[in-house]
Coordinates of C-alpha atoms in Angstrom, one line a residue:
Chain F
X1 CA 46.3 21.7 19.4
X2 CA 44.7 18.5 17.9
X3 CA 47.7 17.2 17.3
X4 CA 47.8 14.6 14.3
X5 CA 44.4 13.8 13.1
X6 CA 43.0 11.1 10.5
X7 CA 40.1 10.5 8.7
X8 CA 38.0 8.4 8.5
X9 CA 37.7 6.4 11.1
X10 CA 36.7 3.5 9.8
X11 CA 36.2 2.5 6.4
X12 CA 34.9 -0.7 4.3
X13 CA 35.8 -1.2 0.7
X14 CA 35.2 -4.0 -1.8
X15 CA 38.2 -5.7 -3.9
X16 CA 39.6 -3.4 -6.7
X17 CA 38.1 -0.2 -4.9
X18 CA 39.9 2.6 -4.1
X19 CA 40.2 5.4 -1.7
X20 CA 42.7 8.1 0.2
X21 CA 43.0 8.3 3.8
X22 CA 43.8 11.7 5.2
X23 CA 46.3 13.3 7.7
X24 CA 46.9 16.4 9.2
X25 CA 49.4 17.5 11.9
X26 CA 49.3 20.9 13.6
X27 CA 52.6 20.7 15.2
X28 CA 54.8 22.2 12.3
X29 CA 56.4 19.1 12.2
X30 CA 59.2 18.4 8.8
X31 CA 58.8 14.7 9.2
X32 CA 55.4 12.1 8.4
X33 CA 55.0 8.7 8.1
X34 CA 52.7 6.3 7.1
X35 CA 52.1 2.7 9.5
X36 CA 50.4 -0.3 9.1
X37 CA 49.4 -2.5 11.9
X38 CA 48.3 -5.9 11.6
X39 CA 47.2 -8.5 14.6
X40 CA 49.7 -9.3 16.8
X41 CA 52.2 -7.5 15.2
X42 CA 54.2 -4.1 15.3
X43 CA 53.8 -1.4 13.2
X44 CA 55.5 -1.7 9.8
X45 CA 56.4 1.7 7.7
X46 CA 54.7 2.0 4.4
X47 CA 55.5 5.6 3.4
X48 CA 57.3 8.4 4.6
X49 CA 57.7 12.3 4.1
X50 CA 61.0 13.6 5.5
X51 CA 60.2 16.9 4.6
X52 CA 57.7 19.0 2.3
X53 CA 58.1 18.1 -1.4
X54 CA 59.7 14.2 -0.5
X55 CA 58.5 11.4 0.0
X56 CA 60.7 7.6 0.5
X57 CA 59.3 3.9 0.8
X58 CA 59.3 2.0 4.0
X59 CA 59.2 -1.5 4.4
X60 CA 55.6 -2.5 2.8
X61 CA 55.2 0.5 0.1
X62 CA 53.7 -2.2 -2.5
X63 CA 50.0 -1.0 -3.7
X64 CA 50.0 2.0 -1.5
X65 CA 50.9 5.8 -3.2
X66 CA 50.9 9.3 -1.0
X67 CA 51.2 12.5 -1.6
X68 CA 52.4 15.3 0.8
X69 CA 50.4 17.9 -0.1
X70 CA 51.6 20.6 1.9
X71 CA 53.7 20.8 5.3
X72 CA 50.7 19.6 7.4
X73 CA 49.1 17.3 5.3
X74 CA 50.0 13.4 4.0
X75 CA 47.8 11.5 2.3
X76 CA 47.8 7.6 1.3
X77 CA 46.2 6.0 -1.2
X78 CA 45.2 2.6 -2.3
X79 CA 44.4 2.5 -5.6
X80 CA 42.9 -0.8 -6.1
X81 CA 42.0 -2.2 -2.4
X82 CA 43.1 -6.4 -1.9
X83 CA 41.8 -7.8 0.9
X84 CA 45.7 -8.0 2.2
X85 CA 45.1 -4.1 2.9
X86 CA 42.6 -5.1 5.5
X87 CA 44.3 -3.5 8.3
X88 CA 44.7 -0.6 10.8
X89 CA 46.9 2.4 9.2
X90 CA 48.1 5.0 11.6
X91 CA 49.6 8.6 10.4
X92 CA 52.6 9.8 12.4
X93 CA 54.5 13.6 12.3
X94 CA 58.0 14.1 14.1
X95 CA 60.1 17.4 14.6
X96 CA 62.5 15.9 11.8
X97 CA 63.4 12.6 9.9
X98 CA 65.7 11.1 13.0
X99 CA 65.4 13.8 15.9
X100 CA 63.1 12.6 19.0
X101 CA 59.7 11.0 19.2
X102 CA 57.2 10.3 16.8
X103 CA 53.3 11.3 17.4
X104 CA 50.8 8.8 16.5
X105 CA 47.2 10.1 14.6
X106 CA 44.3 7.5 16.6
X107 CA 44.3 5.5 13.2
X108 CA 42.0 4.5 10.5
X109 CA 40.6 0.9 10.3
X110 CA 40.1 -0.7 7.0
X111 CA 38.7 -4.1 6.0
X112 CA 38.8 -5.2 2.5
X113 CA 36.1 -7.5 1.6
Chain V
X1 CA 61.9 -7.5 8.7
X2 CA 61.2 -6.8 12.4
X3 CA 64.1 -5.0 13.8
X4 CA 62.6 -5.3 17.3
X5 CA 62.2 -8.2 19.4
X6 CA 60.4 -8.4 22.6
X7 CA 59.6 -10.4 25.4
X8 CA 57.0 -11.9 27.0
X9 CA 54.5 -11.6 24.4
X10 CA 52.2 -11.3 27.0
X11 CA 52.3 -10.4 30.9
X12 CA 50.0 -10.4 33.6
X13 CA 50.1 -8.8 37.0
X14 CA 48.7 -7.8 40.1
X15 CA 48.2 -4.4 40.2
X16 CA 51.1 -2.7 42.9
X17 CA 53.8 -5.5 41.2
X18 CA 56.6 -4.3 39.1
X19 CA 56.7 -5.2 35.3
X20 CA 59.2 -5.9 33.2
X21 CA 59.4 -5.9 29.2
X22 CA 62.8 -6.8 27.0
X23 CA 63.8 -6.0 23.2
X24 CA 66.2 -6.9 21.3
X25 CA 67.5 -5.3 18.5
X26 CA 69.9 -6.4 15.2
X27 CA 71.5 -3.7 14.4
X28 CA 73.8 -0.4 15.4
X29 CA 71.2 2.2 16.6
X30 CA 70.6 6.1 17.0
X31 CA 68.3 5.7 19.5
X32 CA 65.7 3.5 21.0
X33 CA 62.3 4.5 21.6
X34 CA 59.7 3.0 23.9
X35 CA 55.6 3.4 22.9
X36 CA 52.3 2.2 24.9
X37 CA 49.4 1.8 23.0
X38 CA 45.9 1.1 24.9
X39 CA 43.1 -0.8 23.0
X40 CA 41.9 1.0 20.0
X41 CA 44.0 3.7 20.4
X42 CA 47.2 5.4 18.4
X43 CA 50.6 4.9 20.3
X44 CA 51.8 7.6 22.7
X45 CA 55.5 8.0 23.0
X46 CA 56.7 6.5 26.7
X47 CA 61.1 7.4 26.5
X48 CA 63.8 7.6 24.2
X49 CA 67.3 6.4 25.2
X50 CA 70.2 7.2 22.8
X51 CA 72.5 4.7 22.2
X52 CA 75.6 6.9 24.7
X53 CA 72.7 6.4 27.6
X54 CA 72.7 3.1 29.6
X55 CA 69.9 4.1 32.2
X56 CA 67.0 6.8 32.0
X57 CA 64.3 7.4 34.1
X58 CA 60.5 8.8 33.8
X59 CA 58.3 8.8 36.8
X60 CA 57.6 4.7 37.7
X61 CA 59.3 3.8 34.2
X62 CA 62.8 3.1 33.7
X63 CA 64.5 2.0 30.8
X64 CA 68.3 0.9 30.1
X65 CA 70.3 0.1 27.1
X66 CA 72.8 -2.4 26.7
X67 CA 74.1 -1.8 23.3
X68 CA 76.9 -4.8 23.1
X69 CA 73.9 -6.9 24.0
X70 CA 71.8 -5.2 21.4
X71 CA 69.1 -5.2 23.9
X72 CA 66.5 -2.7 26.1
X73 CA 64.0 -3.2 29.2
X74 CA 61.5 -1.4 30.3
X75 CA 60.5 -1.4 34.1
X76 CA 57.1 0.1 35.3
X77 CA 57.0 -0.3 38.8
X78 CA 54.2 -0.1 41.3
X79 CA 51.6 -1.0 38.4
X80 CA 48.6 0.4 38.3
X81 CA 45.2 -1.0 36.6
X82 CA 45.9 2.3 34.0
X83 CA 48.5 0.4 32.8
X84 CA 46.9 -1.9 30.9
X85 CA 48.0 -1.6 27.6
X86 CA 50.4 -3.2 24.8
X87 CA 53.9 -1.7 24.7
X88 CA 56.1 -1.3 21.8
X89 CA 59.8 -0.7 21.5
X90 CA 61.6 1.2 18.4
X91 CA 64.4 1.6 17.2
X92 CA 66.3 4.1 14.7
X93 CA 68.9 2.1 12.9
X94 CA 72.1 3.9 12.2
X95 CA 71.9 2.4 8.6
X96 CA 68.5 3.9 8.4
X97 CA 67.9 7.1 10.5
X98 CA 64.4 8.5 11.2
X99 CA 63.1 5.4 10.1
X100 CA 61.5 3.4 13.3
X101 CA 61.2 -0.3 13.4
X102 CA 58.9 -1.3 15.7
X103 CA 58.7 -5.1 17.7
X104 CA 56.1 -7.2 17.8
X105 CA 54.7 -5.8 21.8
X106 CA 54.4 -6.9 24.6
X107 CA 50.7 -7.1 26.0
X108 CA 50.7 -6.1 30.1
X109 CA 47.6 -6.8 31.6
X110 CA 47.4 -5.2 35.4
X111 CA 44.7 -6.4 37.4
X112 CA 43.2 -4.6 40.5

């Protein structure tokens, strides 16, 4: 199993660009979220997907949009990149919305010139 | 807002010493979570402790809970080099279940 997996890797995008970032869990998990880690800080929630077919905001859902396009797959979008996006953004999948641990994708960095 | 609170910011330590991390939390919890993340890398999940538990165990770590404290350490003892890493703690808010706040971290540094 590979787990939770995101692409790309890394990624560089001009002001006003936009892009999606991919993730895919193999886990049959209910649950995905969306993260956004900046220096020195925790992760902060932008999105998440309790189950197929819903999606809620987290604590930082301005600029960003996602789409759970099937049970394994949650995508986030920027639709027009600032350079207060520049950060790392890590996928995540858990059984269900509450119930145990969360698994962590490796994460995608993004700088925003 | 940061749920999650933890101290030190940073620790350092010879390898074979014991390290401890604290958090403190705001609010009535689920569940608290702990997570290591090494350079570079995603998180990986370390222990959960529900908010009925007071102790729990998992090889070198332990972790207890004091929920009238609103507050959780984490103990690795006999550190090892491989510990290296920044550690997070989590929590599920009662007001907001399956949605994890994380702290700031604590950065461990182990030397050998």
């Amino acid at each position: 199993n590979a787990g939770v997996t995101q692409t790309p890797k890394f990624q560089v995008l001009k002001t006003g660009q936009s892009m999606t970032l991919q993730c895919a869990q193999d886990m049959n998990h209910n649950s995905m979220y969306w993260y956004r880690q900046d220096p020195g800080m925790g992760l902060r929630l932008i999105y998440y997907s309790a189950s197929e077919g819903t999606t809620d905001k987290g604590e930082v859902p301005n600029g960003y949009n996602v789409s759970r396009l099937n049970k394994r797959e949650f995508s986030l979008r920027l639709e027009s990149a600032a350079p207060s996006q520049t950060s790392v953004y890590f996928c995540a999948s858990s059984e269900a919305r509450g119930v145990g641990e969360q698994f962590f994708g490796p994460g995608t960095r993004l700088t925003v010139l | 807002s940061q749920q999650g609170e933890e101290d030190p910011q940073a620790l350092s330590i010879q390898e074979g010493e014991n390290a401890t991390m604290n958090c403190s939390y705001k609010t009535s919890i689920n569940n608290l979570q702990w997570y290591r993340q090494n350079s570079g890398r995603g998180l990986v999940h370390l222990i959960l402790i529900r908010s009925n538990e007071r102790e729990k165990h998992s090889g070198r770590l332990r972790v207890t809970l004091d929920t009238s404290k609103k507050s959780s350490s984490l103990l690795i003892t006999a550190s090892r080099a491989a510990d290296t890493a920044s550690y997070f703690c989590a929590t599920d808010a009662i007001s907001n279940t399956g949605k994890l706040i994380f702290g700031q971290g604590t950065t461990l540094q182990v030397k050998p």
